Short mmCIF file of C-alpha atoms in Angstrom, two decimals:
data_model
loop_
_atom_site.label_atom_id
_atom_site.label_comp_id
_atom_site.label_asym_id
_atom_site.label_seq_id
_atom_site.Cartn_x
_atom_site.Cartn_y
_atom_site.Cartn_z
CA UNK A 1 8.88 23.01 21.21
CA UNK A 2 6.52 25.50 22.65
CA UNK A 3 7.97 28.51 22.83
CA UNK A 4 9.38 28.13 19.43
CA UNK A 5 5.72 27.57 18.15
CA UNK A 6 4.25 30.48 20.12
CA UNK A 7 7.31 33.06 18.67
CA UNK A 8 6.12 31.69 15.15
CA UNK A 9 2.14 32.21 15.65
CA UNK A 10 3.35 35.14 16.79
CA UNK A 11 5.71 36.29 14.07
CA UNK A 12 3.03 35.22 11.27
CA UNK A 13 -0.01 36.03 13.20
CA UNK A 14 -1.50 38.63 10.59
CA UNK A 15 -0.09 36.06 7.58
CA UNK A 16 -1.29 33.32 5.42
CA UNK A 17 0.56 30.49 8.24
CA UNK A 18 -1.17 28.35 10.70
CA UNK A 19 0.21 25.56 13.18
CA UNK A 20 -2.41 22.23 12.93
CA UNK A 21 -1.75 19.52 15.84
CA UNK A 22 -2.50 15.89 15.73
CA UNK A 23 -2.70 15.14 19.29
CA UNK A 24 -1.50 11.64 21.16
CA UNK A 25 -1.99 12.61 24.81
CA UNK A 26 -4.39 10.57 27.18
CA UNK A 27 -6.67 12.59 28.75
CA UNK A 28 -8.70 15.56 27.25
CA UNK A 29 -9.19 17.65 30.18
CA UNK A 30 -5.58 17.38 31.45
CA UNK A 31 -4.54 18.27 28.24
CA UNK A 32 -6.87 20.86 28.07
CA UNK A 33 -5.77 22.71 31.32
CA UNK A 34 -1.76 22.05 29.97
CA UNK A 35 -2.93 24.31 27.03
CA UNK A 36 -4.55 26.91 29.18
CA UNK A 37 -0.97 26.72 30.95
CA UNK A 38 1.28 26.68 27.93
CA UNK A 39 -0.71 29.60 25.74
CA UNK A 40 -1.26 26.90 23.27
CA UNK A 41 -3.38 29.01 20.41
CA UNK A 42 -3.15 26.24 17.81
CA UNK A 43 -6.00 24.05 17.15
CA UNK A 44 -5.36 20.25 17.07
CA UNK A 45 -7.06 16.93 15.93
CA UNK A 46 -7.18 14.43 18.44
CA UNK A 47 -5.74 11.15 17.88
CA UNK A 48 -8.17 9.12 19.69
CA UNK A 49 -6.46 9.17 23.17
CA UNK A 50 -3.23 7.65 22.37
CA UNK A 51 0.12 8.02 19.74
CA UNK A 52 -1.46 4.58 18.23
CA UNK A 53 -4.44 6.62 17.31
CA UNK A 54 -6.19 6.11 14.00
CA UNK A 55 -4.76 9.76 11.90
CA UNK A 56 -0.94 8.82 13.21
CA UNK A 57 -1.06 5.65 12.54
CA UNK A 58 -2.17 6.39 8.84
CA UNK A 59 0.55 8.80 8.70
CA UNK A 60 3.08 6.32 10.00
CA UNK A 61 4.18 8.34 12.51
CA UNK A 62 7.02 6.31 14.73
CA UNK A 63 8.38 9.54 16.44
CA UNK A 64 6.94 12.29 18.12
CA UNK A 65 7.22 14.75 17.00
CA UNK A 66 6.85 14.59 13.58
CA UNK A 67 6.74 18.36 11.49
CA UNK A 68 5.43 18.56 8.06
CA UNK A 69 5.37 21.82 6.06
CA UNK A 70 2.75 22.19 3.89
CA UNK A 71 2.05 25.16 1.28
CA UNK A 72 -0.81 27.21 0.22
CA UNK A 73 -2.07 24.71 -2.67
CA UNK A 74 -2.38 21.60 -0.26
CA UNK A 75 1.71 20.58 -1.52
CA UNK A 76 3.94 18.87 0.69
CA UNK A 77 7.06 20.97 0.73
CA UNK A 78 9.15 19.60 3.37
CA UNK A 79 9.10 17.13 6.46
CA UNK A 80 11.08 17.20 9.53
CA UNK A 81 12.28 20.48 9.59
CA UNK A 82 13.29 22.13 12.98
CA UNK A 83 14.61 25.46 14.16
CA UNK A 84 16.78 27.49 11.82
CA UNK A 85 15.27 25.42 8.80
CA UNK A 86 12.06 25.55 9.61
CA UNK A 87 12.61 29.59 9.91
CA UNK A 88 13.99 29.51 6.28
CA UNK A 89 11.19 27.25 4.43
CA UNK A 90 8.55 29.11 6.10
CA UNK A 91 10.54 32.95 5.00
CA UNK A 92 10.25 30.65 1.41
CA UNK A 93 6.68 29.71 1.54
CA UNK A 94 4.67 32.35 3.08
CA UNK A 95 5.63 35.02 1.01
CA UNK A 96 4.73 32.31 -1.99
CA UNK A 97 0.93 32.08 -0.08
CA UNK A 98 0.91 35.73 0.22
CA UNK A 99 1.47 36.29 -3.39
CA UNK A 100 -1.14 34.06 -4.41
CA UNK A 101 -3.83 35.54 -2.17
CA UNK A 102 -2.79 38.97 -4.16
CA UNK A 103 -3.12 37.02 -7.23
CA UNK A 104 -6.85 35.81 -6.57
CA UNK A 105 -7.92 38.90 -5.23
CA UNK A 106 -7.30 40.53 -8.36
CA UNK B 1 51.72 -26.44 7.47
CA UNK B 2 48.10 -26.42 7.64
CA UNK B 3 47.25 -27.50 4.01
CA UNK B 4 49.11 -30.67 3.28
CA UNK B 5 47.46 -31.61 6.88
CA UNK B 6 43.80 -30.96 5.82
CA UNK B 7 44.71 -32.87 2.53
CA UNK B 8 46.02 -35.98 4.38
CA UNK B 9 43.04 -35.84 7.06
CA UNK B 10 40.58 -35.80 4.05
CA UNK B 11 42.14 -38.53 1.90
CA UNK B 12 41.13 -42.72 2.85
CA UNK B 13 44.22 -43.75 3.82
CA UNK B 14 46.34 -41.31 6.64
CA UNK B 15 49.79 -42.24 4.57
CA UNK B 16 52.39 -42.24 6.47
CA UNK B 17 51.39 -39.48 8.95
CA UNK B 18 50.28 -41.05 12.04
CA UNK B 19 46.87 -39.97 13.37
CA UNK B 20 48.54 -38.89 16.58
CA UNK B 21 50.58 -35.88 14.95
CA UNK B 22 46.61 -34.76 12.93
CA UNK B 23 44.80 -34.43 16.10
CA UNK B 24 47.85 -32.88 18.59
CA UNK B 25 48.62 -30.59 15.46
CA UNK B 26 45.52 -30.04 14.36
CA UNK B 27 43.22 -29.48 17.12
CA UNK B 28 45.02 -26.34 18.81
CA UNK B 29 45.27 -24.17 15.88
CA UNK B 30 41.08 -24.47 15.46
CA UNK B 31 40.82 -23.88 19.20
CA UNK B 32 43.26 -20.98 19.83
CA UNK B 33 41.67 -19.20 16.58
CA UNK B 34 38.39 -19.60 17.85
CA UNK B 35 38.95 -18.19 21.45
CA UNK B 36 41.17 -15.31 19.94
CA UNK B 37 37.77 -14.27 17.58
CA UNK B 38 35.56 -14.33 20.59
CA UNK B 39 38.22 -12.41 22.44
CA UNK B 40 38.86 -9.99 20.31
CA UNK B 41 34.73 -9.06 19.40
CA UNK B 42 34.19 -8.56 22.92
CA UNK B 43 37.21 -6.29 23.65
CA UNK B 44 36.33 -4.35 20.57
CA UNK B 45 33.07 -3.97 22.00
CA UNK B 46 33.79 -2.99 25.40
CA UNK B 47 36.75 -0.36 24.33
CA UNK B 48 33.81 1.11 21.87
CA UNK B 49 31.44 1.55 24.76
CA UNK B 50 34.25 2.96 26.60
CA UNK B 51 34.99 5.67 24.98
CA UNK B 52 30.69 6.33 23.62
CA UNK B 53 29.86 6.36 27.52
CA UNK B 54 33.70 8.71 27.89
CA UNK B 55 32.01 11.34 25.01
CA UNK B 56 28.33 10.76 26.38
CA UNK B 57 29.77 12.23 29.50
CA UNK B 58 31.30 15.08 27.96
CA UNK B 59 28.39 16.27 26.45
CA UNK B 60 26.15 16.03 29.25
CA UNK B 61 29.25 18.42 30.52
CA UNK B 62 29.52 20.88 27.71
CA UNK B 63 28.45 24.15 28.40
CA UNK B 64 26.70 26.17 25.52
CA UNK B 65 25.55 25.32 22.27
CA UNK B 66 29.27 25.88 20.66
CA UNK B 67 31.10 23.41 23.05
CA UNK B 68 27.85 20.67 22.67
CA UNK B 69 27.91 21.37 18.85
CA UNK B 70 31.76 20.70 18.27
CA UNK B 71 31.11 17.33 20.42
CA UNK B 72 28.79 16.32 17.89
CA UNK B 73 31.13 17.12 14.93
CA UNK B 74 33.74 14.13 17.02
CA UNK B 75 30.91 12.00 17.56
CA UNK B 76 32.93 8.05 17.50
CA UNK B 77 32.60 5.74 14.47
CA UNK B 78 33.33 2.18 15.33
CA UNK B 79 35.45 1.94 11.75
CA UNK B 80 38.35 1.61 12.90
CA UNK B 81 37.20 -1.22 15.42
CA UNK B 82 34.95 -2.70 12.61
CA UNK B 83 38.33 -3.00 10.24
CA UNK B 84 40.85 -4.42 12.62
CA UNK B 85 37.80 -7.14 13.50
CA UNK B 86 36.82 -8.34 9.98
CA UNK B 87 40.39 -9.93 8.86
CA UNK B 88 40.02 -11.77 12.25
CA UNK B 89 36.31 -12.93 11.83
CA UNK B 90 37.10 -14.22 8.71
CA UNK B 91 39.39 -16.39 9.65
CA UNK B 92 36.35 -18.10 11.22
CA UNK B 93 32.77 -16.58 10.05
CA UNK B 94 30.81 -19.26 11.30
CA UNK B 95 32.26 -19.30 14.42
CA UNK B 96 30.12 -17.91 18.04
CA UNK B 97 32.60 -15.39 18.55
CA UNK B 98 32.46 -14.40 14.72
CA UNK B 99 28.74 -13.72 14.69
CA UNK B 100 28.68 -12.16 17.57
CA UNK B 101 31.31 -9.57 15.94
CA UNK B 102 28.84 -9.04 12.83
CA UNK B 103 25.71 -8.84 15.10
CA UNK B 104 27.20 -6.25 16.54
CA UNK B 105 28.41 -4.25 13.66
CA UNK B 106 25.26 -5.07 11.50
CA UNK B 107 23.04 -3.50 14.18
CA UNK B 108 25.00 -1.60 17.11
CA UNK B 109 27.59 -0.05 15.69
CA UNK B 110 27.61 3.05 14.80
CA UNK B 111 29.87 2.09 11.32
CA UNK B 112 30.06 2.71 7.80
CA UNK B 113 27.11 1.76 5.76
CA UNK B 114 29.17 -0.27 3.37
CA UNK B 115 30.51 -1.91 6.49
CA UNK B 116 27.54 -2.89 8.34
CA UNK B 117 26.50 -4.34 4.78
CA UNK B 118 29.31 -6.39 4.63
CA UNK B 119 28.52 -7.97 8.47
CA UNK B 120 24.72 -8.28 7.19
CA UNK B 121 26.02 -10.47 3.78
CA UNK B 122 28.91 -12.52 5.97
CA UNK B 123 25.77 -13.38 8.52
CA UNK B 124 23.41 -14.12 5.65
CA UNK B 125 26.47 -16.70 4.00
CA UNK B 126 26.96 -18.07 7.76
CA UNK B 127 24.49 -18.19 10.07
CA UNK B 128 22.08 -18.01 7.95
CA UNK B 129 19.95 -20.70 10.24
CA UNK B 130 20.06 -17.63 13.28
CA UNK B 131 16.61 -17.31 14.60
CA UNK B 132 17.80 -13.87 16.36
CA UNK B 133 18.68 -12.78 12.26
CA UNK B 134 15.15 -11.50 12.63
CA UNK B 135 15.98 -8.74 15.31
CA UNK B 136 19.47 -8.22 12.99
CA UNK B 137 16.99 -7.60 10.20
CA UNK B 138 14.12 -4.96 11.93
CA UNK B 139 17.59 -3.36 13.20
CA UNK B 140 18.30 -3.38 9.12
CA UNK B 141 14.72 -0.89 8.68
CA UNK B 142 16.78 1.78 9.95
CA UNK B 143 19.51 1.03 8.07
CA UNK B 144 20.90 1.94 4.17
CA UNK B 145 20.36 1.04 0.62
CA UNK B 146 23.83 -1.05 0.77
CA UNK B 147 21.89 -3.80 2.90
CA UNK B 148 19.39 -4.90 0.50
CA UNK B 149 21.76 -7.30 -1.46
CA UNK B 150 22.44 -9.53 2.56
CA UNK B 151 18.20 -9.23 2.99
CA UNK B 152 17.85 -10.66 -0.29
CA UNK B 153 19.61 -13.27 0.68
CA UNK B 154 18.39 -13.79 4.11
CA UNK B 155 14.67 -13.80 2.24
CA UNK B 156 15.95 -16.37 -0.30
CA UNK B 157 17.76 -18.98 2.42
CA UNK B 158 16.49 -18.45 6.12
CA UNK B 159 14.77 -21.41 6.94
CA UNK B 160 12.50 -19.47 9.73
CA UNK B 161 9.65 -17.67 8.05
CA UNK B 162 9.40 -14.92 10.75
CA UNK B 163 12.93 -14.01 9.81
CA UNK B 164 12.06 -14.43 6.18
CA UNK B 165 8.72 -12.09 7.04
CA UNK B 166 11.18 -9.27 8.66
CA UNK B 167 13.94 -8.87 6.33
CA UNK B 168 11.63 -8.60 3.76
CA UNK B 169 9.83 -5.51 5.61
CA UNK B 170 13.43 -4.20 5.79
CA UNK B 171 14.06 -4.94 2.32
CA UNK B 172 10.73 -2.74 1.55
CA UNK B 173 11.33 -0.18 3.51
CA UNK B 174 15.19 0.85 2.70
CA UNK B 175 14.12 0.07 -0.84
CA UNK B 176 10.55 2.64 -1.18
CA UNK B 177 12.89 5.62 0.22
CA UNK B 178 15.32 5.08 -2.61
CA UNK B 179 13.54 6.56 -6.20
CA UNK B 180 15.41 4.16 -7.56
CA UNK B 181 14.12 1.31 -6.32
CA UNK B 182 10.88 2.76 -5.12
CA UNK B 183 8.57 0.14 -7.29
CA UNK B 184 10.64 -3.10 -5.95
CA UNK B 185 9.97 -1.59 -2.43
CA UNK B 186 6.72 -1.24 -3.07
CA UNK B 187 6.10 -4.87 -4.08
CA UNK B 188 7.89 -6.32 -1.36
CA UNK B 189 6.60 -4.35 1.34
CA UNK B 190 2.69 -5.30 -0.38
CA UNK B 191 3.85 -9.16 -0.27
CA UNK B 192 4.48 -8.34 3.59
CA UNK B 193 1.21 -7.28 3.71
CA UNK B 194 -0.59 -10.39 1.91
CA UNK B 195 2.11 -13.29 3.50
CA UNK B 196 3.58 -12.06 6.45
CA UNK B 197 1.14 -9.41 8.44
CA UNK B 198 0.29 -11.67 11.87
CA UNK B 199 4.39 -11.28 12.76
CA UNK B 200 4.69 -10.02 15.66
CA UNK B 201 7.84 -7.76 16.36
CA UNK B 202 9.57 -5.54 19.12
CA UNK B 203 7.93 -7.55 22.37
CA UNK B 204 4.94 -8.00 20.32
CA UNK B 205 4.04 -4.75 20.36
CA UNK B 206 3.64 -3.90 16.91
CA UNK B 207 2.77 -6.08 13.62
CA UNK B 208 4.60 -5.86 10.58
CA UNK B 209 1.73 -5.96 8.67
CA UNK B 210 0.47 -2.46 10.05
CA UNK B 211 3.99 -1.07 9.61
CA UNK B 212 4.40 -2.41 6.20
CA UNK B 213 1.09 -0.64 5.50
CA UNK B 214 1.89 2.61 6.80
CA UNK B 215 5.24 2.34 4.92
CA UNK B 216 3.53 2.09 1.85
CA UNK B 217 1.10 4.72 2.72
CA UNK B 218 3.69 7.13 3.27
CA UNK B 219 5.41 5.95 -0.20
CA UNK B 220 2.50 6.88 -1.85
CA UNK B 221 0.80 9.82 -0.31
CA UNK B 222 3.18 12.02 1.86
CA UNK B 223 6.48 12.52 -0.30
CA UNK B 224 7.38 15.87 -0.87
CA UNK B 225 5.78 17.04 -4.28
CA UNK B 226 2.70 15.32 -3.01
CA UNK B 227 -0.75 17.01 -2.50
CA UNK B 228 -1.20 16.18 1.53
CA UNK B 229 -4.28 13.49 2.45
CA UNK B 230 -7.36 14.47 3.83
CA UNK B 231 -7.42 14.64 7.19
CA UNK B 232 -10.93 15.13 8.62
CA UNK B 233 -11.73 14.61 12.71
CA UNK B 234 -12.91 16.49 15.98
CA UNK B 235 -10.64 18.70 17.76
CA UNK B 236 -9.59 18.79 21.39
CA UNK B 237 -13.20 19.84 22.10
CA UNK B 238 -14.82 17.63 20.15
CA UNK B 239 -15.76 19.45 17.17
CA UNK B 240 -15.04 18.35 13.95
CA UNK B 241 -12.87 20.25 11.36
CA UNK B 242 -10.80 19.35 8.21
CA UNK B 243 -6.92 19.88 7.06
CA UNK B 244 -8.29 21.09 3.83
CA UNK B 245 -10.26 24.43 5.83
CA UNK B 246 -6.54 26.05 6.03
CA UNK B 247 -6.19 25.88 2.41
CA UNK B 248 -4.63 29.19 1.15
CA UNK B 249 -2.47 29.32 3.85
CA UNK B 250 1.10 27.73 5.11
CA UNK B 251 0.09 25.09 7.40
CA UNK B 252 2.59 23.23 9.91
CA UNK B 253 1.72 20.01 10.55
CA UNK B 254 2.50 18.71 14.14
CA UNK B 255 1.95 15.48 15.22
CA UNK B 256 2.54 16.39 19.14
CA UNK B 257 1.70 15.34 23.08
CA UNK B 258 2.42 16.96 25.93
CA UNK B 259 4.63 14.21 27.81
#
């Protein structure tokens, strides 16, 4: 999954798109080093330690990962969408944010 | 030759057909059908995982996407297994060898959905006093919309309530993911909630209460279409921050750990 993440924070980093984790490792500082390691840029909730943790467990996550895409108003768009797909939607729904933000600015 | 013999066996007086000829006649046919079921399940079974493991290995050979991807495409069904095994099981459903056969294609087998309804529905008719129909039935939450007729019925009969408790959650769950039938789901999976939460299921791990819950939850406030929850927390440092501060922009959502 990483390097597929860091391409798109890459390809959208001057655009209306951001990547928000909900993390389930164990240990903070472990984690935090693996992020140092991995170029992780993305900012993430933590899920209390564990992939029981309190914001998962609301969301019924059962598998890891879970991926939802959601647009500039706050809308659920799509869930569960990898590679290719994901590449598509996001060509879809950025341009949609971007348009908006012209709108407003107005 | 089987008829007129159950007929004479059932009526008060044997007639003139001498007890002798009932059993010796009798008795053999029952056996030999019996043993041929069991038989038969288990070499079904065994050629299936034969030739899963024989395209398991394949893959794990294939080199390149293209090769992997065409695999996939010839991925093996057990329907042609399932529908040389069902004339046979019927022959005796209530038989060991029978439910084994429908355990296996209710859960295991990767079948047809109207066929893995039909094994659910013969096991709900007979063996409906199965305590292991509660495993059958959390296999049935990741099943299809074509089970819900054999839960209904395994809700309705089973004498166990942790079965009852299970194939209800299954019931809920298949039945919220349909629009159709969203509502129904809904009820059922709340009645899990209020009558059957302290169930304890997959090595006690988990409690159906807490998935039926989160199954509702996700019914009613992450569809697509649906304006995403609230999620406010700390970060991986510790400081707090909210879902809704990215507002304006396209966010991905990943639920993620470094394992």
């Amino acid at each position: 999954m990483y390097p597929h993440e860091r391409s798109l924070v890459s390809e959208y980093a001057s655009r209306p798109f951001a990547i928000i984790g909900v993390n389930s490792d164990k240990d903070r500082e472990v984690l935090k080093e693996r992020i140092l390691e991995e170029s992780i840029t993305w900012r993430s909730f933590w899920n209390g330690g564990s992939t029981n943790g309190p914001i998962s467990t609301t969301w019924n996550v059962s598998g890891w990962p879970t991926l939802y895409l959601i647009d500039h108003q706050g809308v659920i768009r799509h869930k569960g969408l990898r590679g290719e797909e994901l590449e598509t939607a996001l060509k879809e729904l950025v341009p949609e944010a971007e348009e908006a933000l012209k709108k407003s600015g107005r | 030759m089987i008829l007129p013999l159950l007929f004479l066996a059932g009526t008060v007086s044997p007639g003139p057909v001498p007890n002798e000829l009932l059993a010796t006649d009798l008795a053999p046919l029952v056996k030999v059908t019996q043993e041929d079921i069991t038989e038969a399940v288990q070499a079904a079974i065994d050629e299936f995982d034969k030739t899963f493991s024989a395209w398991v290995t394949k893959i794990r050979a294939a080199e390149g996407e293209e090769e992997r991807d065409a695999l996939f495409d010839v991925r093996p069904t057990a329907d042609e297994a399932v529908k040389k095994l069902f004339p046979l099981i019927e022959t005796e459903p209530a038989s060991e060898g029978a439910f084994l056969g429908l355990k296996w294609i209710a859960t295991r087998a990767p079948a047809a959905p109207e066929n893995k309804a039909r094994a659910l529905s013969l096991l709900a008719e007979h063996h409906i006093e199965s305590e292991e129909l509660k495993d059958i039935a959390m296999g049935a939450t990741r099943g299809s919309i074509e089970m819900v007729p054999a839960l209904g019925m395994i809700v309705k009969n089973s004498p166990h309530r942790e079965v009852r408790g299970c194939a209800m959650l299954a019931m809920g769950i298949l039945q919220v993911q349909d629009p159709e039938s969203r509502k129904e789901g809904e009820k059922m999976l709340e009645l899990v909630v209020a009558e059957y939460a302290d169930i304890k299921v997959y090595g006690d791990r988990y409690e159906i209460g807490t998935m039926a819950s989160g199954e509702l939850y996700e019914a009613r406030n992450l569809q697509i279409g649906m304006t995403v929850p609230e999620i406010a927390a700390e970060d991986i440092d510790g400081v707090d921050f909210k879902l809704s501060d990215y507002r304006g922009k396209v966010i991905l959502l990943d639920f993620w750990g470094d394992w």
